[in-house]
Amino acid sequence: MKRSLALCLLLLTFLWGNAVYAVETTILVLPDKAFYRPGETVTLHVSASTGARVEATIRYLDETITTLSAPVAEGAARLEWQPEPLAPRGYGVDIRLLDADGLELATTSTAFDVLERWIQAPRYGFLSEFKPGRDNADETMSWAAQYHVNGLQFYDWQYRHETLLPPSEPYVDVLGRELSLETVKRLIDAAHERNIAAMPYTAIYGASMAFYREHPDWALFSSGERPFEFGENFLIIMDPTPGSPWATHLLGEFARVLDETAFDGIHIDQYGAPMRGRNSAGEMVSLEQVFPAFINEAAALVEAKRGDDSVVLFNAVRNWPVAAVAPSDVDAVYIEVWDPYRHFMDLPRLVSRAQELGGGKPVIIAAYIHPDRPHNVRLANALIFASGGYHLELGEPGAMLADPYFPQFGMMAPDVQATTRAYYDFLVRYENVLALGTTDAPDRAAALAIEGVMTNTRRSRDRVAVIARRGEGRETFSLINLMGIGGELWDEPLPNGPTPLRDLPVQLRVDAPVERLWYASPDDRDPQARPLPFTQRHDDTGRLIEFTLPSLDYWTMIVVEYRLDR
């Protein structure tokens, strides 16, 4: 498969007598940053096993912007380009490797984007290894940047839940892991060199048993004098009501972290339960009301410490209480997905609802899928990305989140790395029609029909899901293939991928004359936008267009551009 950093193979055969020899040509391309701020220069590092020159075509959607060229010397080439200071905007890069005679030896592609802040398009990832002596910080961030991961949650980096910074170096955390703050700081610095934000994990109400025993009246109680516990003798749930002793203490810990490290904000976790309790005075505490109030105080603190680039995230576990926290001062809506949201089609519905509740804020989905389930990974990403959302899953080199305890990640096989890279390239390349500047348009999804194929998306199998987004002067229709997948649940392994579909007759009802129609897919060998011939006509119900979609494997995106002078 042709992709950035993918191995692009061209077998050149030479006859010598009766022997046949094969020469393998490889080409890789790496952007030097996870994203670029307006005014920054884009640098692409290309390595090739042979060849004399590389040519790169930079495209915005289906428009060619410029072409770059550089010689290959000692297996490497460097391409630089200064984009216009337009943000947010995603670009595709298509690269050809040529020999001295101009013969094409291999091709590959990548993407990059220009953002004012990383949180505009938060391709959020994770780190979970902070041992003393970790010496691969630069390699880690290089790996993250090739997937365009632009924010990292430093998971369980802290000394204790109630005392975030350690008293000594190195230190042992509550689970007995030996960690190093120097390692944490090196990773933060390396992340910043690649324009990757670093976010420290914290918990809004977790404290050690020892801390609770020192402050028994700071807890949240289930009944009488019995506090809520999380895990057997692991953590005690404290009362995070703003103004309470615990809330004041925790905000003080946040301030210490921001004063003594270069973290870019605060990531706040909760555990999904309890939902209410009583404080030490016996008064009822509704966490659905307390959470947004605490978030707003934390956001004010972080903004005072970090200015306009400050970011606060909060985990709506099991989508609760998303209606309360989405409108708060969080910078994105972050949802950890659990039962009852187990069906594939629950994922786009969660994204859509969170976008609505958050007034258009970005949505980050934490849905843990082991990389040994490649069909689940691919379909889940297609559904989340097509809905304008983002998926927390990457960060540690070669790894993918597979468990709510992040250190228990899974390692991706080479083919899973390649397809996942393709999907992240596609997400960035087409972000201006998938997410940025677009809104959910469920009414328009019903306007598209495929002859002989069910497109009702309430179910999660044996149909093609249609996800529609509306932008200025255009509409985007993503078709997600759920035909023949043998299951409806994203968290249960699929026995096979979807049945490939070819030459699909499509009919789309429109309200205005169509100027252009084009499509692209991360499943195609070539991710470039391609024009779609179509016909327009009227019937008794109004205007419609008809066209034939050449292929649908997992995900194909169709973009309709309307005449602006109508």
CSV table of C-alpha atoms in Angstrom, one decimal, residues 329-483:
chain,number,residue,atom,x,y,z
A,329,ASP,CA,-14.9,25.3,29.7
A,330,VAL,CA,-13.3,22.1,28.4
A,331,ASP,CA,-11.5,22.6,25.1
A,332,ALA,CA,-12.8,19.4,23.5
A,333,VAL,CA,-15.4,16.8,24.5
A,334,TYR,CA,-13.6,13.6,25.5
A,335,ILE,CA,-15.7,10.4,25.8
A,336,GLU,CA,-14.5,7.1,27.1
A,337,VAL,CA,-16.8,4.6,25.4
A,338,TRP,CA,-18.3,1.7,27.4
A,339,ASP,CA,-21.5,-0.4,27.5
A,340,PRO,CA,-24.2,0.3,26.4
A,341,TYR,CA,-22.4,2.0,23.4
A,342,ARG,CA,-21.0,-1.1,21.9
A,343,HIS,CA,-22.4,-1.1,18.4
A,344,PHE,CA,-20.3,0.3,15.5
A,345,MET,CA,-23.0,2.9,14.7
A,346,ASP,CA,-23.0,4.1,18.4
A,347,LEU,CA,-19.6,5.8,17.6
A,348,PRO,CA,-20.8,8.4,15.0
A,349,ARG,CA,-23.9,9.0,17.1
A,350,LEU,CA,-21.7,9.8,20.2
A,351,VAL,CA,-19.6,12.1,18.1
A,352,SER,CA,-22.6,13.9,16.6
A,353,ARG,CA,-24.4,14.4,19.9
A,354,ALA,CA,-21.2,15.7,21.6
A,355,GLN,CA,-20.5,18.2,18.8
A,356,GLU,CA,-24.1,19.5,19.3
A,357,LEU,CA,-23.8,19.7,23.1
A,358,GLY,CA,-20.4,21.3,22.9
A,359,GLY,CA,-21.4,23.9,20.4
A,360,GLY,CA,-19.0,22.6,17.7
A,361,LYS,CA,-16.1,21.7,20.0
A,362,PRO,CA,-13.8,18.9,18.8
A,363,VAL,CA,-14.7,15.4,20.0
A,364,ILE,CA,-12.2,12.8,21.1
A,365,ILE,CA,-13.3,9.2,21.4
A,366,ALA,CA,-11.4,6.8,23.7
A,367,ALA,CA,-12.6,3.4,22.5
A,368,TYR,CA,-10.0,0.6,23.3
A,369,ILE,CA,-9.6,-1.9,20.4
A,370,HIS,CA,-6.6,-4.3,20.4
A,371,PRO,CA,-4.6,-4.0,17.2
A,372,ASP,CA,-4.9,-7.7,16.6
A,373,ARG,CA,-8.5,-6.9,15.5
A,374,PRO,CA,-7.6,-5.0,12.3
A,375,HIS,CA,-11.1,-4.9,10.8
A,376,ASN,CA,-12.5,-3.4,14.1
A,377,VAL,CA,-9.8,-0.8,14.2
A,378,ARG,CA,-10.3,0.2,10.6
A,379,LEU,CA,-14.1,0.5,10.7
A,380,ALA,CA,-14.1,2.3,14.0
A,381,ASN,CA,-11.7,4.9,12.7
A,382,ALA,CA,-13.7,5.3,9.5
A,383,LEU,CA,-16.9,5.9,11.5
A,384,ILE,CA,-15.2,8.3,14.0
A,385,PHE,CA,-13.2,10.3,11.4
A,386,ALA,CA,-16.1,10.5,8.9
A,387,SER,CA,-18.2,12.1,11.7
A,388,GLY,CA,-15.6,14.8,12.3
A,389,GLY,CA,-14.2,13.1,15.5
A,390,TYR,CA,-10.8,11.9,16.7
A,391,HIS,CA,-9.7,8.6,18.2
A,392,LEU,CA,-7.3,8.3,21.2
A,393,GLU,CA,-5.3,5.2,20.3
A,394,LEU,CA,-1.6,6.0,19.3
A,395,GLY,CA,1.5,7.4,21.0
A,396,GLU,CA,4.0,4.9,22.2
A,397,PRO,CA,6.0,3.7,19.2
A,398,GLY,CA,4.3,0.9,17.3
A,399,ALA,CA,1.6,0.6,20.0
A,400,MET,CA,-2.2,1.0,20.0
A,401,LEU,CA,-4.3,1.4,23.1
A,402,ALA,CA,-6.0,-1.9,24.0
A,403,ASP,CA,-7.1,-1.5,27.6
A,404,PRO,CA,-8.2,1.3,29.9
A,405,TYR,CA,-5.0,0.8,31.9
A,406,PHE,CA,-2.8,2.4,29.2
A,407,PRO,CA,0.5,0.5,29.9
A,408,GLN,CA,-1.3,-2.7,28.8
A,409,PHE,CA,-1.3,-1.5,25.1
A,410,GLY,CA,-1.0,-3.8,22.1
A,411,MET,CA,1.7,-3.8,19.4
A,412,MET,CA,0.6,-3.2,15.8
A,413,ALA,CA,1.6,-5.6,13.1
A,414,PRO,CA,3.2,-3.9,10.0
A,415,ASP,CA,0.0,-4.1,8.0
A,416,VAL,CA,-2.0,-2.5,10.8
A,417,GLN,CA,0.6,0.3,11.0
A,418,ALA,CA,0.3,0.9,7.3
A,419,THR,CA,-3.5,1.0,7.1
A,420,THR,CA,-3.7,3.1,10.3
A,421,ARG,CA,-1.1,5.6,8.8
A,422,ALA,CA,-3.2,5.8,5.7
A,423,TYR,CA,-6.3,6.7,7.7
A,424,TYR,CA,-4.5,9.4,9.7
A,425,ASP,CA,-3.0,10.8,6.5
A,426,PHE,CA,-6.5,10.9,5.0
A,427,LEU,CA,-8.0,12.5,8.1
A,428,VAL,CA,-5.4,15.4,7.9
A,429,ARG,CA,-5.5,15.7,4.1
A,430,TYR,CA,-9.2,16.1,4.0
A,431,GLU,CA,-9.9,17.7,7.4
A,432,ASN,CA,-11.6,20.7,5.8
A,433,VAL,CA,-14.4,18.6,4.4
A,434,LEU,CA,-14.5,16.0,7.2
A,435,ALA,CA,-14.3,18.1,10.3
A,436,LEU,CA,-13.1,21.7,10.3
A,437,GLY,CA,-15.7,24.2,9.0
A,438,THR,CA,-18.3,21.5,8.7
A,439,THR,CA,-21.4,20.4,10.7
A,440,ASP,CA,-23.3,17.2,11.1
A,441,ALA,CA,-26.1,16.9,8.6
A,442,PRO,CA,-28.1,13.7,9.4
A,443,ASP,CA,-31.1,14.9,7.3
A,444,ARG,CA,-28.8,14.9,4.2
A,445,ALA,CA,-27.6,11.4,4.9
A,446,ALA,CA,-31.1,10.1,4.1
A,447,ALA,CA,-30.9,11.9,0.7
A,448,LEU,CA,-28.4,9.4,-0.7
A,449,ALA,CA,-29.5,6.0,-1.9
A,450,ILE,CA,-27.5,3.1,-3.4
A,451,GLU,CA,-29.4,0.8,-5.8
A,452,GLY,CA,-29.7,-2.7,-4.2
A,453,VAL,CA,-28.0,-1.7,-0.9
A,454,MET,CA,-29.6,-0.8,2.4
A,455,THR,CA,-28.4,2.6,3.8
A,456,ASN,CA,-30.5,2.8,6.9
A,457,THR,CA,-27.8,3.4,9.5
A,458,ARG,CA,-29.6,2.5,12.8
A,459,ARG,CA,-28.2,-1.0,12.5
A,460,SER,CA,-24.4,-1.8,12.4
A,461,ARG,CA,-24.2,-4.6,9.8
A,462,ASP,CA,-25.2,-5.7,6.3
A,463,ARG,CA,-25.7,-2.1,5.0
A,464,VAL,CA,-23.7,0.9,4.0
A,465,ALA,CA,-23.7,3.7,6.6
A,466,VAL,CA,-24.0,7.2,5.2
A,467,ILE,CA,-22.5,10.0,7.2
A,468,ALA,CA,-23.1,13.5,5.9
A,469,ARG,CA,-21.3,16.8,6.8
A,470,ARG,CA,-22.3,20.2,5.5
A,471,GLY,CA,-19.8,23.0,4.8
A,472,GLU,CA,-19.8,26.3,2.9
A,473,GLY,CA,-20.8,25.6,-0.6
A,474,ARG,CA,-20.3,21.8,-0.3
A,475,GLU,CA,-21.4,18.6,1.3
A,476,THR,CA,-19.5,15.5,2.2
A,477,PHE,CA,-21.0,12.1,2.2
A,478,SER,CA,-18.9,9.3,3.7
A,479,LEU,CA,-19.9,5.7,2.9
A,480,ILE,CA,-18.8,3.1,5.4
A,481,ASN,CA,-19.1,-0.4,4.3
A,482,LEU,CA,-20.7,-2.7,6.9
A,483,MET,CA,-21.7,-5.4,4.4
